[in-house]
């Protein structure tokens, strides 16, 4: 297990990328002092299995966990930062469970090709779901859009072959 030093406030862009072959990171303990995570910080970390993001996070770049094919579980604590940026979990083919908290926006391709994601609970705080947010989530079977959602982008459920039920917000 890798643990950030207490007092660490940020993780740089592509911090765990090692020139095309990513550093072996199976788990990481993020400290309560952590404020930001740079773009693609864990890009291609195929061995990363589980992540719990602390509530201290105020900013995340795009694609932070993109192509982390071994990532299975993500937990968001109630955070000051309330959006899932573009491409955050795109290509996380083992992602089975995600718990969102206080999220207001789900970015473009945020969960694209998360082919093991069968269920996701969208909190009532979400107001916007951007283009292709869940495209390629092939075993996602049901989706309930909270009443709070007022804006939905194109292709949100493109190539979601297993989707049998979508309950839309009355606000759309």
mmCIF file with all atom_site columns, C-alpha atoms in Angstrom:
data_model
loop_
_atom_site.group_PDB
_atom_site.id
_atom_site.type_symbol
_atom_site.label_atom_id
_atom_site.label_alt_id
_atom_site.label_comp_id
_atom_site.label_asym_id
_atom_site.label_entity_id
_atom_site.label_seq_id
_atom_site.pdbx_PDB_ins_code
_atom_site.Cartn_x
_atom_site.Cartn_y
_atom_site.Cartn_z
_atom_site.occupancy
_atom_site.B_iso_or_equiv
_atom_site.pdbx_formal_charge
_atom_site.auth_seq_id
_atom_site.auth_comp_id
_atom_site.auth_asym_id
_atom_site.auth_atom_id
_atom_site.pdbx_PDB_model_num
ATOM 1   C CA . UNK A 1 1   ? 0.000   0.000  0.000   1.00 0.00 ? 1   UNK A CA 1
ATOM 2   C CA . UNK A 1 2   ? 1.190   3.488  -0.834  1.00 0.00 ? 2   UNK A CA 1
ATOM 3   C CA . UNK A 1 3   ? 0.393   6.259  1.605   1.00 0.00 ? 3   UNK A CA 1
ATOM 4   C CA . UNK A 1 4   ? 0.781   9.919  0.879   1.00 0.00 ? 4   UNK A CA 1
ATOM 5   C CA . UNK A 1 5   ? 2.609   11.911 3.533   1.00 0.00 ? 5   UNK A CA 1
ATOM 6   C CA . UNK A 1 6   ? 0.381   13.852 5.896   1.00 0.00 ? 6   UNK A CA 1
ATOM 7   C CA . UNK A 1 7   ? 0.494   17.455 4.777   1.00 0.00 ? 7   UNK A CA 1
ATOM 8   C CA . UNK A 1 8   ? 0.514   16.592 1.063   1.00 0.00 ? 8   UNK A CA 1
ATOM 9   C CA . UNK A 1 9   ? -1.816  19.042 -0.680  1.00 0.00 ? 9   UNK A CA 1
ATOM 10  C CA . UNK A 1 10  ? -1.626  17.898 -4.284  1.00 0.00 ? 10  UNK A CA 1
ATOM 11  C CA . UNK A 1 11  ? -0.810  15.159 -6.748  1.00 0.00 ? 11  UNK A CA 1
ATOM 12  C CA . UNK A 1 12  ? 0.742   16.438 -9.992  1.00 0.00 ? 12  UNK A CA 1
ATOM 13  C CA . UNK A 1 13  ? -0.471  15.727 -13.519 1.00 0.00 ? 13  UNK A CA 1
ATOM 14  C CA . UNK A 1 14  ? 0.521   12.179 -14.552 1.00 0.00 ? 14  UNK A CA 1
ATOM 15  C CA . UNK A 1 15  ? 2.300   11.710 -11.203 1.00 0.00 ? 15  UNK A CA 1
ATOM 16  C CA . UNK A 1 16  ? 2.100   7.916  -11.332 1.00 0.00 ? 16  UNK A CA 1
ATOM 17  C CA . UNK A 1 17  ? 2.873   7.579  -15.039 1.00 0.00 ? 17  UNK A CA 1
ATOM 18  C CA . UNK A 1 18  ? 6.298   6.153  -15.793 1.00 0.00 ? 18  UNK A CA 1
ATOM 19  C CA . UNK A 1 19  ? 6.935   7.073  -19.424 1.00 0.00 ? 19  UNK A CA 1
ATOM 20  C CA . UNK A 1 20  ? 4.371   4.739  -20.924 1.00 0.00 ? 20  UNK A CA 1
ATOM 21  C CA . UNK A 1 21  ? 4.566   1.917  -18.384 1.00 0.00 ? 21  UNK A CA 1
ATOM 22  C CA . UNK A 1 22  ? 2.814   2.984  -15.235 1.00 0.00 ? 22  UNK A CA 1
ATOM 23  C CA . UNK A 1 23  ? 4.227   2.651  -11.762 1.00 0.00 ? 23  UNK A CA 1
ATOM 24  C CA . UNK A 1 24  ? 2.848   -0.382 -9.883  1.00 0.00 ? 24  UNK A CA 1
ATOM 25  C CA . UNK A 1 25  ? 0.228   1.030  -7.513  1.00 0.00 ? 25  UNK A CA 1
ATOM 26  C CA . UNK A 1 26  ? -2.341  -1.410 -6.112  1.00 0.00 ? 26  UNK A CA 1
ATOM 27  C CA . UNK A 1 27  ? -3.735  0.869  -3.430  1.00 0.00 ? 27  UNK A CA 1
ATOM 28  C CA . UNK A 1 28  ? -3.177  4.360  -2.185  1.00 0.00 ? 28  UNK A CA 1
ATOM 29  C CA . UNK A 1 29  ? -4.175  6.069  1.022   1.00 0.00 ? 29  UNK A CA 1
ATOM 30  C CA . UNK A 1 30  ? -5.059  9.668  0.374   1.00 0.00 ? 30  UNK A CA 1
ATOM 31  C CA . UNK A 1 31  ? -4.553  11.969 3.342   1.00 0.00 ? 31  UNK A CA 1
ATOM 32  C CA . UNK A 1 32  ? -7.019  14.521 4.681   1.00 0.00 ? 32  UNK A CA 1
ATOM 33  C CA . UNK A 1 33  ? -4.715  17.407 3.686   1.00 0.00 ? 33  UNK A CA 1
ATOM 34  C CA . UNK A 1 34  ? -5.050  16.536 -0.032  1.00 0.00 ? 34  UNK A CA 1
ATOM 35  C CA . UNK A 1 35  ? -6.716  19.392 -1.964  1.00 0.00 ? 35  UNK A CA 1
ATOM 36  C CA . UNK A 1 36  ? -6.166  18.591 -5.641  1.00 0.00 ? 36  UNK A CA 1
ATOM 37  C CA . UNK A 1 37  ? -5.355  15.760 -8.003  1.00 0.00 ? 37  UNK A CA 1
ATOM 38  C CA . UNK A 1 38  ? -3.846  16.698 -11.375 1.00 0.00 ? 38  UNK A CA 1
ATOM 39  C CA . UNK A 1 39  ? -4.966  15.519 -14.804 1.00 0.00 ? 39  UNK A CA 1
ATOM 40  C CA . UNK A 1 40  ? -4.303  11.841 -15.521 1.00 0.00 ? 40  UNK A CA 1
ATOM 41  C CA . UNK A 1 41  ? -2.489  11.477 -12.192 1.00 0.00 ? 41  UNK A CA 1
ATOM 42  C CA . UNK A 1 42  ? -3.159  7.714  -12.112 1.00 0.00 ? 42  UNK A CA 1
ATOM 43  C CA . UNK A 1 43  ? -3.497  7.219  -15.881 1.00 0.00 ? 43  UNK A CA 1
ATOM 44  C CA . UNK A 1 44  ? -3.027  3.561  -16.864 1.00 0.00 ? 44  UNK A CA 1
ATOM 45  C CA . UNK A 1 45  ? -2.380  2.356  -13.289 1.00 0.00 ? 45  UNK A CA 1
ATOM 46  C CA . UNK A 1 46  ? -3.756  -1.071 -14.139 1.00 0.00 ? 46  UNK A CA 1
ATOM 47  C CA . UNK A 1 47  ? -3.026  -2.557 -10.685 1.00 0.00 ? 47  UNK A CA 1
ATOM 48  C CA . UNK A 1 48  ? -4.964  0.059  -8.695  1.00 0.00 ? 48  UNK A CA 1
ATOM 49  C CA . UNK A 1 49  ? -7.983  -1.748 -7.154  1.00 0.00 ? 49  UNK A CA 1
ATOM 50  C CA . UNK A 1 50  ? -9.755  0.622  -4.753  1.00 0.00 ? 50  UNK A CA 1
ATOM 51  C CA . UNK A 1 51  ? -9.841  4.357  -4.123  1.00 0.00 ? 51  UNK A CA 1
ATOM 52  C CA . UNK A 1 52  ? -11.473 6.449  -1.420  1.00 0.00 ? 52  UNK A CA 1
ATOM 53  C CA . UNK A 1 53  ? -11.322 10.150 -2.141  1.00 0.00 ? 53  UNK A CA 1
ATOM 54  C CA . UNK A 1 54  ? -11.144 12.341 0.971   1.00 0.00 ? 54  UNK A CA 1
ATOM 55  C CA . UNK A 1 55  ? -13.617 15.134 1.564   1.00 0.00 ? 55  UNK A CA 1
ATOM 56  C CA . UNK A 1 56  ? -10.777 17.675 1.437   1.00 0.00 ? 56  UNK A CA 1
ATOM 57  C CA . UNK A 1 57  ? -10.553 17.477 -2.404  1.00 0.00 ? 57  UNK A CA 1
ATOM 58  C CA . UNK A 1 58  ? -11.453 20.814 -4.035  1.00 0.00 ? 58  UNK A CA 1
ATOM 59  C CA . UNK A 1 59  ? -10.132 20.187 -7.566  1.00 0.00 ? 59  UNK A CA 1
ATOM 60  C CA . UNK A 1 60  ? -9.467  17.266 -9.898  1.00 0.00 ? 60  UNK A CA 1
ATOM 61  C CA . UNK A 1 61  ? -8.118  17.352 -13.450 1.00 0.00 ? 61  UNK A CA 1
ATOM 62  C CA . UNK A 1 62  ? -9.553  15.396 -16.363 1.00 0.00 ? 62  UNK A CA 1
ATOM 63  C CA . UNK A 1 63  ? -8.832  11.682 -16.705 1.00 0.00 ? 63  UNK A CA 1
ATOM 64  C CA . UNK A 1 64  ? -7.461  11.187 -13.179 1.00 0.00 ? 64  UNK A CA 1
ATOM 65  C CA . UNK A 1 65  ? -8.145  7.419  -13.188 1.00 0.00 ? 65  UNK A CA 1
ATOM 66  C CA . UNK A 1 66  ? -8.460  6.911  -16.951 1.00 0.00 ? 66  UNK A CA 1
ATOM 67  C CA . UNK A 1 67  ? -7.601  3.377  -18.123 1.00 0.00 ? 67  UNK A CA 1
ATOM 68  C CA . UNK A 1 68  ? -7.080  2.016  -14.596 1.00 0.00 ? 68  UNK A CA 1
ATOM 69  C CA . UNK A 1 69  ? -8.384  -1.334 -15.807 1.00 0.00 ? 69  UNK A CA 1
ATOM 70  C CA . UNK A 1 70  ? -8.031  -3.049 -12.395 1.00 0.00 ? 70  UNK A CA 1
ATOM 71  C CA . UNK A 1 71  ? -9.985  -0.389 -10.464 1.00 0.00 ? 71  UNK A CA 1
ATOM 72  C CA . UNK A 1 72  ? -13.059 -2.044 -8.929  1.00 0.00 ? 72  UNK A CA 1
ATOM 73  C CA . UNK A 1 73  ? -14.384 0.316  -6.234  1.00 0.00 ? 73  UNK A CA 1
ATOM 74  C CA . UNK A 1 74  ? -14.452 4.088  -5.811  1.00 0.00 ? 74  UNK A CA 1
ATOM 75  C CA . UNK A 1 75  ? -15.880 5.977  -2.843  1.00 0.00 ? 75  UNK A CA 1
ATOM 76  C CA . UNK A 1 76  ? -16.433 9.709  -2.819  1.00 0.00 ? 76  UNK A CA 1
ATOM 77  C CA . UNK A 1 77  ? -16.751 11.206 0.620   1.00 0.00 ? 77  UNK A CA 1
ATOM 78  C CA . UNK A 1 78  ? -18.841 14.333 0.941   1.00 0.00 ? 78  UNK A CA 1
ATOM 79  C CA . UNK A 1 79  ? -16.507 16.818 -0.737  1.00 0.00 ? 79  UNK A CA 1
ATOM 80  C CA . UNK A 1 80  ? -16.201 20.547 -1.355  1.00 0.00 ? 80  UNK A CA 1
ATOM 81  C CA . UNK A 1 81  ? -15.522 19.621 -4.982  1.00 0.00 ? 81  UNK A CA 1
ATOM 82  C CA . UNK A 1 82  ? -18.743 18.507 -6.605  1.00 0.00 ? 82  UNK A CA 1
ATOM 83  C CA . UNK A 1 83  ? -18.090 17.385 -10.163 1.00 0.00 ? 83  UNK A CA 1
ATOM 84  C CA . UNK A 1 84  ? -16.689 14.348 -11.886 1.00 0.00 ? 84  UNK A CA 1
ATOM 85  C CA . UNK A 1 85  ? -14.437 15.817 -14.605 1.00 0.00 ? 85  UNK A CA 1
ATOM 86  C CA . UNK A 1 86  ? -14.252 14.574 -18.187 1.00 0.00 ? 86  UNK A CA 1
ATOM 87  C CA . UNK A 1 87  ? -12.746 11.094 -18.681 1.00 0.00 ? 87  UNK A CA 1
ATOM 88  C CA . UNK A 1 88  ? -12.240 10.541 -14.932 1.00 0.00 ? 88  UNK A CA 1
ATOM 89  C CA . UNK A 1 89  ? -12.994 6.794  -15.029 1.00 0.00 ? 89  UNK A CA 1
ATOM 90  C CA . UNK A 1 90  ? -13.019 6.215  -18.793 1.00 0.00 ? 90  UNK A CA 1
ATOM 91  C CA . UNK A 1 91  ? -11.636 2.766  -19.587 1.00 0.00 ? 91  UNK A CA 1
ATOM 92  C CA . UNK A 1 92  ? -11.870 1.453  -16.013 1.00 0.00 ? 92  UNK A CA 1
ATOM 93  C CA . UNK A 1 93  ? -13.100 -1.908 -17.258 1.00 0.00 ? 93  UNK A CA 1
ATOM 94  C CA . UNK A 1 94  ? -13.205 -3.587 -13.803 1.00 0.00 ? 94  UNK A CA 1
ATOM 95  C CA . UNK A 1 95  ? -15.141 -0.797 -12.054 1.00 0.00 ? 95  UNK A CA 1
ATOM 96  C CA . UNK A 1 96  ? -18.125 -2.499 -10.424 1.00 0.00 ? 96  UNK A CA 1
ATOM 97  C CA . UNK A 1 97  ? -19.188 -0.110 -7.720  1.00 0.00 ? 97  UNK A CA 1
ATOM 98  C CA . UNK A 1 98  ? -19.092 3.619  -7.280  1.00 0.00 ? 98  UNK A CA 1
ATOM 99  C CA . UNK A 1 99  ? -20.613 5.692  -4.512  1.00 0.00 ? 99  UNK A CA 1
ATOM 100 C CA . UNK A 1 100 ? -21.106 9.335  -5.416  1.00 0.00 ? 100 UNK A CA 1
ATOM 101 C CA . UNK A 1 101 ? -21.704 12.039 -2.840  1.00 0.00 ? 101 UNK A CA 1
ATOM 102 C CA . UNK A 1 102 ? -22.769 15.661 -3.344  1.00 0.00 ? 102 UNK A CA 1
ATOM 103 C CA . UNK A 1 103 ? -21.941 15.485 -7.064  1.00 0.00 ? 103 UNK A CA 1
ATOM 104 C CA . UNK A 1 104 ? -23.550 18.151 -9.275  1.00 0.00 ? 104 UNK A CA 1
ATOM 105 C CA . UNK A 1 105 ? -22.027 17.393 -12.700 1.00 0.00 ? 105 UNK A CA 1
ATOM 106 C CA . UNK A 1 106 ? -20.882 14.213 -14.423 1.00 0.00 ? 106 UNK A CA 1
ATOM 107 C CA . UNK A 1 107 ? -18.406 15.163 -17.166 1.00 0.00 ? 107 UNK A CA 1
ATOM 108 C CA . UNK A 1 108 ? -17.964 13.970 -20.729 1.00 0.00 ? 108 UNK A CA 1
ATOM 109 C CA . UNK A 1 109 ? -17.048 10.290 -20.984 1.00 0.00 ? 109 UNK A CA 1
ATOM 110 C CA . UNK A 1 110 ? -16.663 10.165 -17.185 1.00 0.00 ? 110 UNK A CA 1
ATOM 111 C CA . UNK A 1 111 ? -17.594 6.444  -17.074 1.00 0.00 ? 111 UNK A CA 1
ATOM 112 C CA . UNK A 1 112 ? -17.136 5.562  -20.743 1.00 0.00 ? 112 UNK A CA 1
ATOM 113 C CA . UNK A 1 113 ? -16.309 1.889  -21.344 1.00 0.00 ? 113 UNK A CA 1
ATOM 114 C CA . UNK A 1 114 ? -16.662 0.916  -17.702 1.00 0.00 ? 114 UNK A CA 1
ATOM 115 C CA . UNK A 1 115 ? -17.774 -2.466 -18.969 1.00 0.00 ? 115 UNK A CA 1
ATOM 116 C CA . UNK A 1 116 ? -18.204 -4.059 -15.497 1.00 0.00 ? 116 UNK A CA 1
ATOM 117 C CA . UNK A 1 117 ? -20.383 -1.272 -14.078 1.00 0.00 ? 117 UNK A CA 1
ATOM 118 C CA . UNK A 1 118 ? -23.792 -2.856 -13.536 1.00 0.00 ? 118 UNK A CA 1
ATOM 119 C CA . UNK A 1 119 ? -25.320 -0.276 -11.197 1.00 0.00 ? 119 UNK A CA 1
ATOM 120 C CA . UNK A 1 120 ? -24.754 3.333  -10.295 1.00 0.00 ? 120 UNK A CA 1
ATOM 121 C CA . UNK A 1 121 ? -26.771 5.504  -7.975  1.00 0.00 ? 121 UNK A CA 1
ATOM 122 C CA . UNK A 1 122 ? -26.942 9.109  -9.079  1.00 0.00 ? 122 UNK A CA 1
ATOM 123 C CA . UNK A 1 123 ? -27.501 11.446 -6.117  1.00 0.00 ? 123 UNK A CA 1
ATOM 124 C CA . UNK A 1 124 ? -30.261 14.085 -6.100  1.00 0.00 ? 124 UNK A CA 1
ATOM 125 C CA . UNK A 1 125 ? -27.559 16.760 -6.227  1.00 0.00 ? 125 UNK A CA 1
ATOM 126 C CA . UNK A 1 126 ? -26.671 16.018 -9.883  1.00 0.00 ? 126 UNK A CA 1
ATOM 127 C CA . UNK A 1 127 ? -28.015 18.663 -12.286 1.00 0.00 ? 127 UNK A CA 1
ATOM 128 C CA . UNK A 1 128 ? -25.971 17.911 -15.414 1.00 0.00 ? 128 UNK A CA 1
ATOM 129 C CA . UNK A 1 129 ? -24.816 14.744 -17.199 1.00 0.00 ? 129 UNK A CA 1
ATOM 130 C CA . UNK A 1 130 ? -22.502 15.479 -20.147 1.00 0.00 ? 130 UNK A CA 1
ATOM 131 C CA . UNK A 1 131 ? -21.947 13.751 -23.512 1.00 0.00 ? 131 UNK A CA 1
ATOM 132 C CA . UNK A 1 132 ? -21.177 10.015 -23.521 1.00 0.00 ? 132 UNK A CA 1
ATOM 133 C CA . UNK A 1 133 ? -20.963 9.931  -19.704 1.00 0.00 ? 133 UNK A CA 1
ATOM 134 C CA . UNK A 1 134 ? -21.945 6.237  -19.575 1.00 0.00 ? 134 UNK A CA 1
ATOM 135 C CA . UNK A 1 135 ? -21.251 5.186  -23.188 1.00 0.00 ? 135 UNK A CA 1
ATOM 136 C CA . UNK A 1 136 ? -20.004 1.628  -23.474 1.00 0.00 ? 136 UNK A CA 1
ATOM 137 C CA . UNK A 1 137 ? -21.215 0.545  -20.017 1.00 0.00 ? 137 UNK A CA 1
ATOM 138 C CA . UNK A 1 138 ? -22.393 -2.683 -21.598 1.00 0.00 ? 138 UNK A CA 1
ATOM 139 C CA . UNK A 1 139 ? -23.816 -4.433 -18.509 1.00 0.00 ? 139 UNK A CA 1
ATOM 140 C CA . UNK A 1 140 ? -25.557 -1.403 -17.003 1.00 0.00 ? 140 UNK A CA 1
ATOM 141 C CA . UNK A 1 141 ? -29.162 -2.624 -16.846 1.00 0.00 ? 141 UNK A CA 1
ATOM 142 C CA . UNK A 1 142 ? -31.158 0.085  -15.076 1.00 0.00 ? 142 UNK A CA 1
ATOM 143 C CA . UNK A 1 143 ? -30.693 3.803  -14.750 1.00 0.00 ? 143 UNK A CA 1
ATOM 144 C CA . UNK A 1 144 ? -32.746 6.233  -12.714 1.00 0.00 ? 144 UNK A CA 1
ATOM 145 C CA . UNK A 1 145 ? -32.154 9.884  -13.388 1.00 0.00 ? 145 UNK A CA 1
ATOM 146 C CA . UNK A 1 146 ? -32.939 12.052 -10.377 1.00 0.00 ? 146 UNK A CA 1
ATOM 147 C CA . UNK A 1 147 ? -35.430 14.913 -10.665 1.00 0.00 ? 147 UNK A CA 1
ATOM 148 C CA . UNK A 1 148 ? -32.564 17.341 -10.102 1.00 0.00 ? 148 UNK A CA 1
ATOM 149 C CA . UNK A 1 149 ? -31.090 16.602 -13.567 1.00 0.00 ? 149 UNK A CA 1
ATOM 150 C CA . UNK A 1 150 ? -31.985 19.424 -15.961 1.00 0.00 ? 150 UNK A CA 1
ATOM 151 C CA . UNK A 1 151 ? -29.349 18.927 -18.683 1.00 0.00 ? 151 UNK A CA 1
ATOM 152 C CA . UNK A 1 152 ? -28.253 15.745 -20.461 1.00 0.00 ? 152 UNK A CA 1
ATOM 153 C CA . UNK A 1 153 ? -25.677 15.606 -23.268 1.00 0.00 ? 153 UNK A CA 1
ATOM 154 C CA . UNK A 1 154 ? -25.695 13.478 -26.391 1.00 0.00 ? 154 UNK A CA 1
ATOM 155 C CA . UNK A 1 155 ? -24.845 9.781  -26.503 1.00 0.00 ? 155 UNK A CA 1
ATOM 156 C CA . UNK A 1 156 ? -25.007 9.385  -22.717 1.00 0.00 ? 156 UNK A CA 1
ATOM 157 C CA . UNK A 1 157 ? -26.018 5.723  -23.058 1.00 0.00 ? 157 UNK A CA 1
ATOM 158 C CA . UNK A 1 158 ? -24.420 4.940  -26.441 1.00 0.00 ? 158 UNK A CA 1
ATOM 159 C CA . UNK A 1 159 ? -23.474 1.246  -26.714 1.00 0.00 ? 159 UNK A CA 1
ATOM 160 C CA . UNK A 1 160 ? -25.093 0.315  -23.388 1.00 0.00 ? 160 UNK A CA 1
ATOM 161 C CA . UNK A 1 161 ? -26.254 -3.022 -24.772 1.00 0.00 ? 161 UNK A CA 1
ATOM 162 C CA . UNK A 1 162 ? -27.642 -4.342 -21.461 1.00 0.00 ? 162 UNK A CA 1
ATOM 163 C CA . UNK A 1 163 ? -29.742 -1.292 -20.606 1.00 0.00 ? 163 UNK A CA 1
ATOM 164 C CA . UNK A 1 164 ? -33.380 -2.358 -20.249 1.00 0.00 ? 164 UNK A CA 1
ATOM 165 C CA . UNK A 1 165 ? -34.823 0.462  -18.159 1.00 0.00 ? 165 UNK A CA 1
ATOM 166 C CA . UNK A 1 166 ? -34.232 4.220  -17.978 1.00 0.00 ? 166 UNK A CA 1
ATOM 167 C CA . UNK A 1 167 ? -36.340 6.409  -15.722 1.00 0.00 ? 167 UNK A CA 1
ATOM 168 C CA . UNK A 1 168 ? -35.905 10.004 -16.818 1.00 0.00 ? 168 UNK A CA 1
ATOM 169 C CA . UNK A 1 169 ? -36.252 13.160 -14.791 1.00 0.00 ? 169 UNK A CA 1
ATOM 170 C CA . UNK A 1 170 ? -39.538 15.038 -15.260 1.00 0.00 ? 170 UNK A CA 1
ATOM 171 C CA . UNK A 1 171 ? -37.387 18.167 -15.643 1.00 0.00 ? 171 UNK A CA 1
ATOM 172 C CA . UNK A 1 172 ? -36.138 17.131 -19.077 1.00 0.00 ? 172 UNK A CA 1
#
